[in-house]
Amino acid sequence: MNESIFILQGNVIYTKEPGKFEIIENGYLVCEDGKVKDVYRTLPFSLGAVPVKDYRGKLLIPGLVDLHIHAPQYTFRGLGMDMELLEWLEVNTFPEEAKYKDLTYAGKAYEIFVENLKKSATTRACIFATVHREATLLLMDMLEEAGLDTMVGKVNMDRNCPDYLREDSADSAAETIEWIKDAAHRKYEHTKPILTPRFIPSCTDGLLEDLKKIQMRYDLPVQSHLSENISEIDWVKDLCPQAEFYGDAYDRFGLFGMDAPTVMAHCVYSDEKEIQRMKENEVFIAHCPESNMNVSSGIAPVRRFIEAGLHIGLGSDVAGGATENLFMAMAHAIQASKLRWRIQDERLQPLKAEEVFYMATKGGGAFFGKVGSFEPGYAFDVVVLDDSRLKHPQYLDIQKRLERMIYLGDDREIAAKYVDGRKIL
């Protein structure tokens, strides 16, 4: 469906704010030039001649946004979950990522990743690749063809990683520039580059200085990791004794929000100083609850982030997280918040379904612009859910059906998928 204006009819549910669902039963969702024109309970006479796609009985939700996922790690999801972060990186992650120097292997692996991401409810994502320029471009080619809207990063690392992945500082910056130029020449419409220093321990001051120059020259956003693990935070203190806190180590190089739109994954141990700096700099947080549990990092204080007015979305963080299914990420976010409330801090109330749904849609979508809602002018990213497989004897209203999807839904419920008004499934 590529008409400049068309209508989807079905049960519309979305959020404008974290604590409330907007529900239009058997409503009309109008797309005009790839944007939401409006949502109607009754179709206006002026739109009577516009083609309508009948999804009555199904749920129409905004496309889900994954703010943090590692494409090359998709091959070993569900493995090595008995290790903490730093050991897990050495044993699982780095040896696997080294394989992407071989484009044949990269092609096979990325084909699986892209195919499954396309089949999921995710319409937009911030994606880590590897240090390899050609393999990263191959991934971007595949994502562009799939029709998803993504930001993809060639990873930068010039210290504290295996020799077979370590880049020379100057080479890392030069390869990054060549990768950006290559991406520009390919004229992607839906796939954008994002600067990706892996994390502070793997990047020297010189490399971070070069990346800031690149960021300013090409006006790129930034993605990385922040305050994920206690051992990692202690390591950053040793490496950067001048930094007030972990995030300040990025901020000293201008890679922590402000003029460089930034998303930081995890923030499990962010203290009040770090929270305040993230608020001031408008840094986005990618909350990755399953990963934080799997590699024994902890439970992020998400309620505190919400109270502080921070930008926060969800990340699957494959392969720290075992699945790209963001419905599962929503469920894990609720469950983790309950555990934190019960055993760690009773001041922070558990998250609700409408809050994690907001995080997975409009909250994370804001990193891409006007994304993740059905308010007029927002990108027409829509996932059509057919939940008839999930049988039940009692009546369930639309909100309860969506709440159940958070715990039980997967790609089998995806009946159709639109990105910027383009039907890709």
CSV table of C-alpha atoms in Angstrom, one decimal:
chain,number,residue,atom,x,y,z
A,1,MET,CA,0.0,0.0,0.0
A,2,ASN,CA,1.8,3.1,-1.2
A,3,GLU,CA,-1.1,5.6,-1.7
A,4,SER,CA,-0.4,9.2,-0.5
A,5,ILE,CA,-3.5,8.9,1.7
A,6,PHE,CA,-5.2,5.8,3.1
A,7,ILE,CA,-7.1,4.6,6.2
A,8,LEU,CA,-6.7,1.7,8.6
A,9,GLN,CA,-9.8,0.6,10.4
A,10,GLY,CA,-9.5,-1.3,13.7
A,11,ASN,CA,-9.1,-1.0,17.5
A,12,VAL,CA,-6.6,1.9,18.0
A,13,ILE,CA,-4.6,2.1,21.2
A,14,TYR,CA,-1.6,4.3,21.9
A,15,THR,CA,-0.2,6.7,24.6
A,16,LYS,CA,0.3,10.4,24.5
A,17,GLU,CA,1.8,10.4,28.0
A,18,PRO,CA,3.3,7.7,30.3
A,19,GLY,CA,0.3,7.0,32.5
A,20,LYS,CA,-2.7,6.7,30.2
A,21,PHE,CA,-3.8,4.7,27.2
A,22,GLU,CA,-5.7,6.4,24.4
A,23,ILE,CA,-8.3,3.9,23.0
A,24,ILE,CA,-10.6,4.3,20.0
A,25,GLU,CA,-12.7,1.1,19.5
A,26,ASN,CA,-13.3,0.3,15.9
A,27,GLY,CA,-11.7,3.6,14.9
A,28,TYR,CA,-10.1,5.0,11.7
A,29,LEU,CA,-6.4,5.8,11.6
A,30,VAL,CA,-5.6,8.1,8.6
A,31,CYS,CA,-2.2,8.2,6.9
A,32,GLU,CA,-1.3,11.1,4.6
A,33,ASP,CA,2.1,11.3,3.0
A,34,GLY,CA,3.7,8.9,5.5
A,35,LYS,CA,2.3,10.8,8.5
A,36,VAL,CA,-0.6,10.4,10.9
A,37,LYS,CA,-3.3,12.8,9.7
A,38,ASP,CA,-5.6,11.9,12.7
A,39,VAL,CA,-7.6,9.2,14.4
A,40,TYR,CA,-11.4,9.3,14.2
A,41,ARG,CA,-14.2,7.5,15.9
A,42,THR,CA,-16.5,8.2,12.9
A,43,LEU,CA,-15.0,8.8,9.5
A,44,PRO,CA,-15.6,12.4,8.2
A,45,PHE,CA,-17.6,12.8,5.0
A,46,SER,CA,-14.5,14.5,3.4
A,47,LEU,CA,-12.6,11.2,3.7
A,48,GLY,CA,-15.4,9.0,2.3
A,49,ALA,CA,-13.6,8.3,-1.0
A,50,VAL,CA,-10.3,7.4,0.6
A,51,PRO,CA,-9.4,3.7,0.5
A,52,VAL,CA,-9.8,1.8,3.8
A,53,LYS,CA,-8.0,-1.3,4.9
A,54,ASP,CA,-10.2,-3.4,7.1
A,55,TYR,CA,-8.5,-4.5,10.3
A,56,ARG,CA,-11.7,-4.6,12.4
A,57,GLY,CA,-11.3,-6.8,15.5
A,58,LYS,CA,-7.5,-6.3,15.5
A,59,LEU,CA,-5.4,-4.0,17.5
A,60,LEU,CA,-3.6,-1.0,15.9
A,61,ILE,CA,-0.6,0.1,17.9
A,62,PRO,CA,2.4,2.4,17.1
A,63,GLY,CA,5.5,0.5,15.9
A,64,LEU,CA,7.8,-0.4,18.7
A,65,VAL,CA,11.2,1.3,19.1
A,66,ASP,CA,14.3,-0.7,20.2
A,67,LEU,CA,16.9,1.9,21.5
A,68,HIS,CA,19.7,-0.7,22.0
A,69,ILE,CA,20.4,-3.9,20.2
A,70,HIS,CA,23.7,-5.6,19.0
A,71,ALA,CA,23.2,-7.1,15.6
A,72,PRO,CA,26.3,-9.3,15.6
A,73,GLN,CA,25.4,-10.8,19.0
A,74,TYR,CA,22.1,-12.2,17.6
A,75,THR,CA,24.0,-15.5,16.8
A,76,PHE,CA,24.6,-16.4,20.5
A,77,ARG,CA,21.4,-15.1,22.2
A,78,GLY,CA,20.5,-17.4,25.1
A,79,LEU,CA,24.0,-18.5,25.7
A,80,GLY,CA,26.5,-17.8,28.4
A,81,MET,CA,24.0,-16.4,30.8
A,82,ASP,CA,26.0,-17.6,33.8
A,83,MET,CA,28.6,-14.9,33.5
A,84,GLU,CA,28.7,-11.2,34.5
A,85,LEU,CA,29.2,-8.5,32.0
A,86,LEU,CA,33.0,-8.2,31.6
A,87,GLU,CA,33.6,-11.9,31.6
A,88,TRP,CA,30.7,-12.3,29.2
A,89,LEU,CA,32.3,-9.8,26.8
A,90,GLU,CA,35.6,-11.7,26.8
A,91,VAL,CA,34.2,-15.2,26.5
A,92,ASN,CA,31.2,-14.7,24.2
A,93,THR,CA,31.0,-11.3,22.6
A,94,PHE,CA,34.5,-10.4,21.4
A,95,PRO,CA,35.3,-13.9,19.7
A,96,GLU,CA,31.9,-13.8,17.9
A,97,GLU,CA,32.3,-10.2,16.7
A,98,ALA,CA,35.7,-11.0,15.3
A,99,LYS,CA,34.0,-13.3,12.8
A,100,TYR,CA,32.4,-10.4,11.0
A,101,LYS,CA,35.7,-9.6,9.3
A,102,ASP,CA,34.6,-12.4,7.0
A,103,LEU,CA,31.8,-10.9,4.8
A,104,THR,CA,30.4,-14.4,4.0
A,105,TYR,CA,29.8,-15.1,7.7
A,106,ALA,CA,28.5,-11.6,8.3
A,107,GLY,CA,26.0,-12.0,5.4
A,108,LYS,CA,24.7,-15.2,6.8
A,109,ALA,CA,24.4,-13.9,10.4
A,110,TYR,CA,22.9,-10.5,9.5
A,111,GLU,CA,20.4,-12.1,7.2
A,112,ILE,CA,18.9,-14.0,10.1
A,113,PHE,CA,19.0,-10.9,12.3
A,114,VAL,CA,17.3,-8.6,9.8
A,115,GLU,CA,14.7,-11.2,8.8
A,116,ASN,CA,13.6,-11.7,12.4
A,117,LEU,CA,13.7,-8.0,13.3
A,118,LYS,CA,11.4,-7.3,10.3
A,119,LYS,CA,8.9,-10.0,11.4
A,120,SER,CA,8.8,-8.5,15.0
A,121,ALA,CA,6.8,-5.5,16.2
A,122,THR,CA,9.9,-3.3,16.0
A,123,THR,CA,9.8,-0.6,13.4
A,124,ARG,CA,12.8,1.5,14.5
A,125,ALA,CA,16.0,0.6,16.2
A,126,CYS,CA,19.4,1.9,17.3
A,127,ILE,CA,21.8,-0.9,16.4
A,128,PHE,CA,25.4,-1.7,17.2
A,129,ALA,CA,27.4,-3.5,14.5
A,130,THR,CA,31.2,-4.3,14.9
A,131,VAL,CA,34.5,-2.5,14.2
A,132,HIS,CA,34.4,-3.8,10.6
A,133,ARG,CA,33.4,-1.1,8.1
A,134,GLU,CA,32.4,-3.4,5.2
A,135,ALA,CA,30.3,-5.7,7.4
A,136,THR,CA,28.6,-2.7,8.9
A,137,LEU,CA,27.7,-1.4,5.4
A,138,LEU,CA,26.4,-4.9,4.6
A,139,LEU,CA,24.1,-4.8,7.6
A,140,MET,CA,22.9,-1.3,6.6
A,141,ASP,CA,22.1,-2.5,3.0
A,142,MET,CA,20.0,-5.3,4.4
A,143,LEU,CA,18.1,-3.1,6.8
A,144,GLU,CA,17.4,-0.6,4.1
A,145,GLU,CA,16.0,-3.3,1.9
A,146,ALA,CA,13.9,-4.6,4.7
A,147,GLY,CA,12.2,-1.2,5.0
A,148,LEU,CA,12.9,-0.7,8.7
A,149,ASP,CA,14.0,2.8,9.9
A,150,THR,CA,17.2,2.4,11.8
A,151,MET,CA,20.4,4.0,13.1
A,152,VAL,CA,23.4,1.8,12.8
A,153,GLY,CA,26.9,2.2,14.3
A,154,LYS,CA,30.3,1.0,13.3
A,155,VAL,CA,31.8,0.3,16.7
A,156,ASN,CA,35.0,2.1,17.9
A,157,MET,CA,37.5,0.4,20.2
A,158,ASP,CA,41.3,1.2,20.6
A,159,ARG,CA,42.1,-0.2,24.1
A,160,ASN,CA,41.1,-2.9,26.6
A,161,CYS,CA,39.8,-5.4,24.0
A,162,PRO,CA,41.5,-8.4,22.2
A,163,ASP,CA,44.2,-7.6,19.7
A,164,TYR,CA,42.1,-9.1,17.0
A,165,LEU,CA,39.5,-6.4,17.4
A,166,ARG,CA,41.6,-3.5,18.7
A,167,GLU,CA,41.9,-0.6,16.3
A,168,ASP,CA,44.7,1.9,16.1
A,169,SER,CA,43.3,5.2,17.3
A,170,ALA,CA,44.0,7.1,14.1
A,171,ASP,CA,42.8,4.2,12.0
A,172,SER,CA,39.5,3.9,14.0
A,173,ALA,CA,38.7,7.5,13.3
A,174,ALA,CA,39.7,7.3,9.7
A,175,GLU,CA,37.7,4.1,9.1
A,176,THR,CA,34.7,5.8,10.7
A,177,ILE,CA,34.9,8.7,8.3
A,178,GLU,CA,35.2,6.4,5.3
A,179,TRP,CA,32.2,4.4,6.6
A,180,ILE,CA,30.1,7.6,6.9
A,181,LYS,CA,31.1,8.6,3.4
A,182,ASP,CA,30.3,5.2,2.0
A,183,ALA,CA,26.9,5.3,3.7
A,184,ALA,CA,26.2,8.8,2.2
A,185,HIS,CA,27.1,7.5,-1.3
A,186,ARG,CA,24.6,4.7,-1.0
A,187,LYS,CA,21.9,7.2,-0.4
A,188,TYR,CA,20.0,5.3,2.2
A,189,GLU,CA,16.5,6.6,2.8
A,190,HIS,CA,15.7,4.8,6.1
A,191,THR,CA,19.2,3.8,7.5
A,192,LYS,CA,21.3,6.4,9.2
A,193,PRO,CA,24.8,6.2,10.8
A,194,ILE,CA,25.2,6.8,14.5
A,195,LEU,CA,28.6,7.2,16.2
A,196,THR,CA,29.3,4.2,18.5
A,197,PRO,CA,32.2,4.3,21.0
A,198,ARG,CA,31.6,0.9,22.6
A,199,PHE,CA,32.1,2.3,26.1
A,200,ILE,CA,34.6,4.4,28.0
A,201,PRO,CA,36.9,1.4,28.9
A,202,SER,CA,37.5,0.6,25.2
A,203,CYS,CA,38.2,4.1,24.0
A,204,THR,CA,41.2,6.3,24.7
A,205,ASP,CA,40.9,10.1,25.2
A,206,GLY,CA,42.5,10.6,21.8
A,207,LEU,CA,39.8,8.5,20.0
A,208,LEU,CA,37.0,10.2,21.9
A,209,GLU,CA,38.4,13.6,20.8
A,210,ASP,CA,38.5,12.5,17.2
A,211,LEU,CA,34.9,11.1,17.5
A,212,LYS,CA,33.7,14.5,18.7
A,213,LYS,CA,35.3,16.2,15.7
A,214,ILE,CA,33.5,13.6,13.5
A,215,GLN,CA,30.3,14.2,15.3
A,216,MET,CA,30.4,17.9,14.7
A,217,ARG,CA,31.5,17.6,11.1
A,218,TYR,CA,28.7,15.2,10.1
A,219,ASP,CA,26.1,16.2,12.7
A,220,LEU,CA,25.6,12.6,14.0
A,221,PRO,CA,23.9,11.2,17.1
A,222,VAL,CA,25.8,9.0,19.5
A,223,GLN,CA,25.1,5.7,21.3
A,224,SER,CA,27.0,3.9,24.0
A,225,HIS,CA,26.8,2.2,27.4
A,226,LEU,CA,26.6,3.8,30.8
A,227,SER,CA,26.7,2.7,34.4
A,228,GLU,CA,25.7,-0.9,33.6
A,229,ASN,CA,27.8,-2.9,36.0
A,230,ILE,CA,29.6,-2.3,39.3
A,231,SER,CA,33.0,-3.6,38.1
A,232,GLU,CA,32.7,-1.6,35.0
A,233,ILE,CA,32.0,1.6,37.0
A,234,ASP,CA,35.0,1.0,39.2
A,235,TRP,CA,37.1,0.4,36.0
A,236,VAL,CA,36.0,3.8,34.6
A,237,LYS,CA,37.0,5.5,37.9
A,238,ASP,CA,40.5,4.0,37.6
A,239,LEU,CA,40.8,5.0,33.9
A,240,CYS,CA,39.2,8.5,34.2
A,241,PRO,CA,40.0,9.8,37.8
A,242,GLN,CA,39.2,13.3,36.7
A,243,ALA,CA,35.6,12.5,35.8
A,244,GLU,CA,32.9,13.2,38.5
A,245,PHE,CA,30.9,10.2,37.4
A,246,TYR,CA,30.7,7.7,34.5
A,247,GLY,CA,28.6,10.0,32.3
A,248,ASP,CA,31.0,12.9,32.9
A,249,ALA,CA,33.8,10.9,31.2
A,250,TYR,CA,31.7,11.1,28.0
A,251,ASP,CA,30.6,14.7,28.6
A,252,ARG,CA,34.2,16.0,28.9
A,253,PHE,CA,34.5,15.1,25.2
A,254,GLY,CA,31.1,16.5,24.2
A,255,LEU,CA,29.6,13.0,23.6
A,256,PHE,CA,26.8,13.2,26.2
A,257,GLY,CA,23.9,15.0,24.8
A,258,MET,CA,23.4,18.7,24.3
A,259,ASP,CA,24.6,19.2,20.7
A,260,ALA,CA,25.1,15.5,20.1
A,261,PRO,CA,21.8,13.7,20.5
A,262,THR,CA,22.8,10.7,22.7
A,263,VAL,CA,21.3,7.4,23.8
A,264,MET,CA,22.9,5.6,26.7
A,265,ALA,CA,22.1,2.0,27.5
A,266,HIS,CA,21.4,0.6,31.0
A,267,CYS,CA,22.1,3.4,33.6
A,268,VAL,CA,21.6,0.7,36.3
A,269,TYR,CA,23.7,2.6,38.9
A,270,SER,CA,23.3,6.2,37.8
A,271,ASP,CA,23.5,8.4,40.9
A,272,GLU,CA,21.8,11.8,41.4
A,273,LYS,CA,24.6,13.7,39.8
A,274,GLU,CA,24.5,11.5,36.7
A,275,ILE,CA,20.7,11.8,36.6
A,276,GLN,CA,20.8,15.5,36.8
A,277,ARG,CA,23.4,15.8,34.0
A,278,MET,CA,21.3,13.5,31.8
A,279,LYS,CA,18.3,15.7,32.3
A,280,GLU,CA,20.3,18.9,31.6
A,281,ASN,CA,21.8,17.4,28.4
A,282,GLU,CA,18.6,15.6,27.3
A,283,VAL,CA,20.3,12.2,27.1
A,284,PHE,CA,18.1,9.3,26.3
A,285,ILE,CA,18.2,6.2,28.5
A,286,ALA,CA,17.7,2.7,26.9
A,287,HIS,CA,16.4,0.6,29.7
A,288,CYS,CA,17.3,-3.1,29.0
A,289,PRO,CA,15.8,-5.1,31.9
A,290,GLU,CA,16.3,-8.6,30.6
A,291,SER,CA,20.0,-8.0,29.9
A,292,ASN,CA,20.5,-6.4,33.3
A,293,MET,CA,19.2,-9.6,34.9
A,294,ASN,CA,20.9,-12.0,32.6
A,295,VAL,CA,24.4,-10.7,33.1
A,296,SER,CA,23.8,-9.9,36.8
A,297,SER,CA,24.1,-6.2,36.5
A,298,GLY,CA,21.1,-5.2,38.6
A,299,ILE,CA,17.8,-3.3,38.3
A,300,ALA,CA,17.7,0.2,37.0
A,301,PRO,CA,15.7,2.8,39.0
A,302,VAL,CA,13.3,3.5,36.2
A,303,ARG,CA,10.7,5.1,38.4
A,304,ARG,CA,13.3,7.6,39.5
A,305,PHE,CA,14.1,8.4,35.9
A,306,ILE,CA,10.4,9.0,35.2
A,307,GLU,CA,10.1,11.2,38.2
A,308,ALA,CA,13.1,13.3,37.1
A,309,GLY,CA,11.6,13.8,33.7
A,310,LEU,CA,14.3,12.0,31.7
A,311,HIS,CA,13.9,10.6,28.2
A,312,ILE,CA,13.6,6.9,28.5
A,313,GLY,CA,12.8,4.0,26.1
A,314,LEU,CA,13.4,0.3,26.0
A,315,GLY,CA,16.1,-1.8,24.5
A,316,SER,CA,16.2,-5.5,23.9
A,317,ASP,CA,20.1,-5.5,24.2
A,318,VAL,CA,20.4,-8.8,22.3
A,319,ALA,CA,22.4,-10.9,23.2
A,320,GLY,CA,22.5,-9.7,26.8
A,321,GLY,CA,18.7,-9.9,26.3
A,322,ALA,CA,17.7,-13.2,24.8
A,323,THR,CA,15.1,-11.9,22.3
A,324,GLU,CA,14.3,-9.0,20.0
A,325,ASN,CA,10.7,-9.2,21.1
A,326,LEU,CA,9.9,-5.9,22.8
A,327,PHE,CA,6.7,-7.1,24.3
A,328,MET,CA,8.9,-9.4,26.4
A,329,ALA,CA,11.1,-6.3,27.2
A,330,MET,CA,8.0,-4.5,28.5
A,331,ALA,CA,7.1,-7.5,30.7
A,332,HIS,CA,10.6,-7.7,32.0
A,333,ALA,CA,10.6,-4.0,32.8
A,334,ILE,CA,7.4,-4.4,34.9
A,335,GLN,CA,8.7,-7.5,36.7
A,336,ALA,CA,12.1,-6.0,37.4
A,337,SER,CA,10.5,-2.8,38.8
A,338,LYS,CA,8.5,-5.0,41.2
A,339,LEU,CA,11.6,-6.8,42.4
A,340,ARG,CA,13.4,-3.5,43.0
A,341,TRP,CA,10.4,-2.1,44.9
A,342,ARG,CA,10.0,-5.2,47.0
A,343,ILE,CA,13.7,-6.0,47.9
A,344,GLN,CA,15.6,-2.8,47.3
A,345,ASP,CA,13.7,0.5,47.5
A,346,GLU,CA,10.0,0.7,48.4
A,347,ARG,CA,9.9,4.4,47.6
A,348,LEU,CA,10.0,3.6,43.8
A,349,GLN,CA,6.6,2.2,42.8
A,350,PRO,CA,6.5,-0.6,40.2
A,351,LEU,CA,5.9,0.3,36.6
A,352,LYS,CA,2.5,-0.1,34.9
A,353,ALA,CA,1.6,-1.5,31.5
A,354,GLU,CA,0.8,1.9,30.1
A,355,GLU,CA,4.1,3.2,31.3
A,356,VAL,CA,6.3,0.5,29.7
A,357,PHE,CA,4.2,0.7,26.5
A,358,TYR,CA,4.9,4.4,26.4
A,359,MET,CA,8.6,3.7,26.8
A,360,ALA,CA,8.5,1.2,23.9
A,361,THR,CA,6.7,3.7,21.6
A,362,LYS,CA,6.6,7.4,22.2
A,363,GLY,CA,9.3,7.5,24.9
A,364,GLY,CA,12.0,5.8,22.7
A,365,GLY,CA,10.5,7.0,19.5
A,366,ALA,CA,11.3,10.6,20.4
A,367,PHE,CA,15.0,9.9,19.7
A,368,PHE,CA,13.9,9.5,16.0
A,369,GLY,CA,11.7,12.7,16.1
A,370,LYS,CA,7.9,12.6,16.1
A,371,VAL,CA,7.6,8.9,16.4
A,372,GLY,CA,5.7,6.4,18.5
A,373,SER,CA,2.2,8.0,18.8
A,374,PHE,CA,-0.9,8.5,16.6
A,375,GLU,CA,-1.1,12.2,17.3
A,376,PRO,CA,-1.3,14.3,14.1
A,377,GLY,CA,2.0,14.8,12.4
A,378,TYR,CA,3.7,11.7,13.8
A,379,ALA,CA,5.3,9.1,11.6
A,380,PHE,CA,2.8,6.6,10.4
A,381,ASP,CA,4.5,3.6,12.1
A,382,VAL,CA,1.8,1.0,12.8
A,383,VAL,CA,1.8,-2.6,13.9
A,384,VAL,CA,-1.5,-4.5,13.4
A,385,LEU,CA,-2.0,-7.2,16.0
A,386,ASP,CA,-4.2,-10.3,15.6
A,387,ASP,CA,-4.4,-11.8,19.1
A,388,SER,CA,-7.0,-14.5,18.1
A,389,ARG,CA,-4.4,-17.2,18.9
A,390,LEU,CA,-4.5,-16.2,22.5
A,391,LYS,CA,-7.9,-17.8,23.3
A,392,HIS,CA,-9.9,-16.9,26.4
A,393,PRO,CA,-13.5,-17.6,27.6
A,394,GLN,CA,-14.3,-14.2,29.1
A,395,TYR,CA,-14.8,-10.8,27.5
A,396,LEU,CA,-11.6,-8.7,27.4
A,397,ASP,CA,-11.7,-5.0,26.5
A,398,ILE,CA,-9.0,-3.5,24.3
A,399,GLN,CA,-6.7,-2.4,27.1
A,400,LYS,CA,-6.8,-5.9,28.7
A,401,ARG,CA,-6.0,-7.5,25.3
A,402,LEU,CA,-3.0,-5.2,24.9
A,403,GLU,CA,-1.8,-5.9,28.5
A,404,ARG,CA,-2.0,-9.6,27.7
A,405,MET,CA,0.0,-9.1,24.6
A,406,ILE,CA,2.8,-7.6,26.7
A,407,TYR,CA,3.2,-11.0,28.5
A,408,LEU,CA,2.1,-13.4,25.8
A,409,GLY,CA,2.6,-11.8,22.4
A,410,ASP,CA,5.3,-12.4,19.8
A,411,ASP,CA,5.7,-12.3,16.0
A,412,ARG,CA,2.8,-14.7,15.5
A,413,GLU,CA,0.5,-11.9,16.4
A,414,ILE,CA,1.8,-9.5,13.7
A,415,ALA,CA,-0.8,-9.2,11.0
A,416,ALA,CA,0.7,-6.2,9.2
A,417,LYS,CA,3.4,-3.6,9.7
A,418,TYR,CA,3.8,-0.1,8.3
A,419,VAL,CA,6.9,2.2,8.6
A,420,ASP,CA,6.5,5.9,7.5
A,421,GLY,CA,3.3,4.8,5.7
A,422,ARG,CA,5.0,2.0,3.8
A,423,LYS,CA,3.6,-1.5,4.3
A,424,ILE,CA,6.5,-3.8,4.9
A,425,LEU,CA,4.7,-6.8,6.2
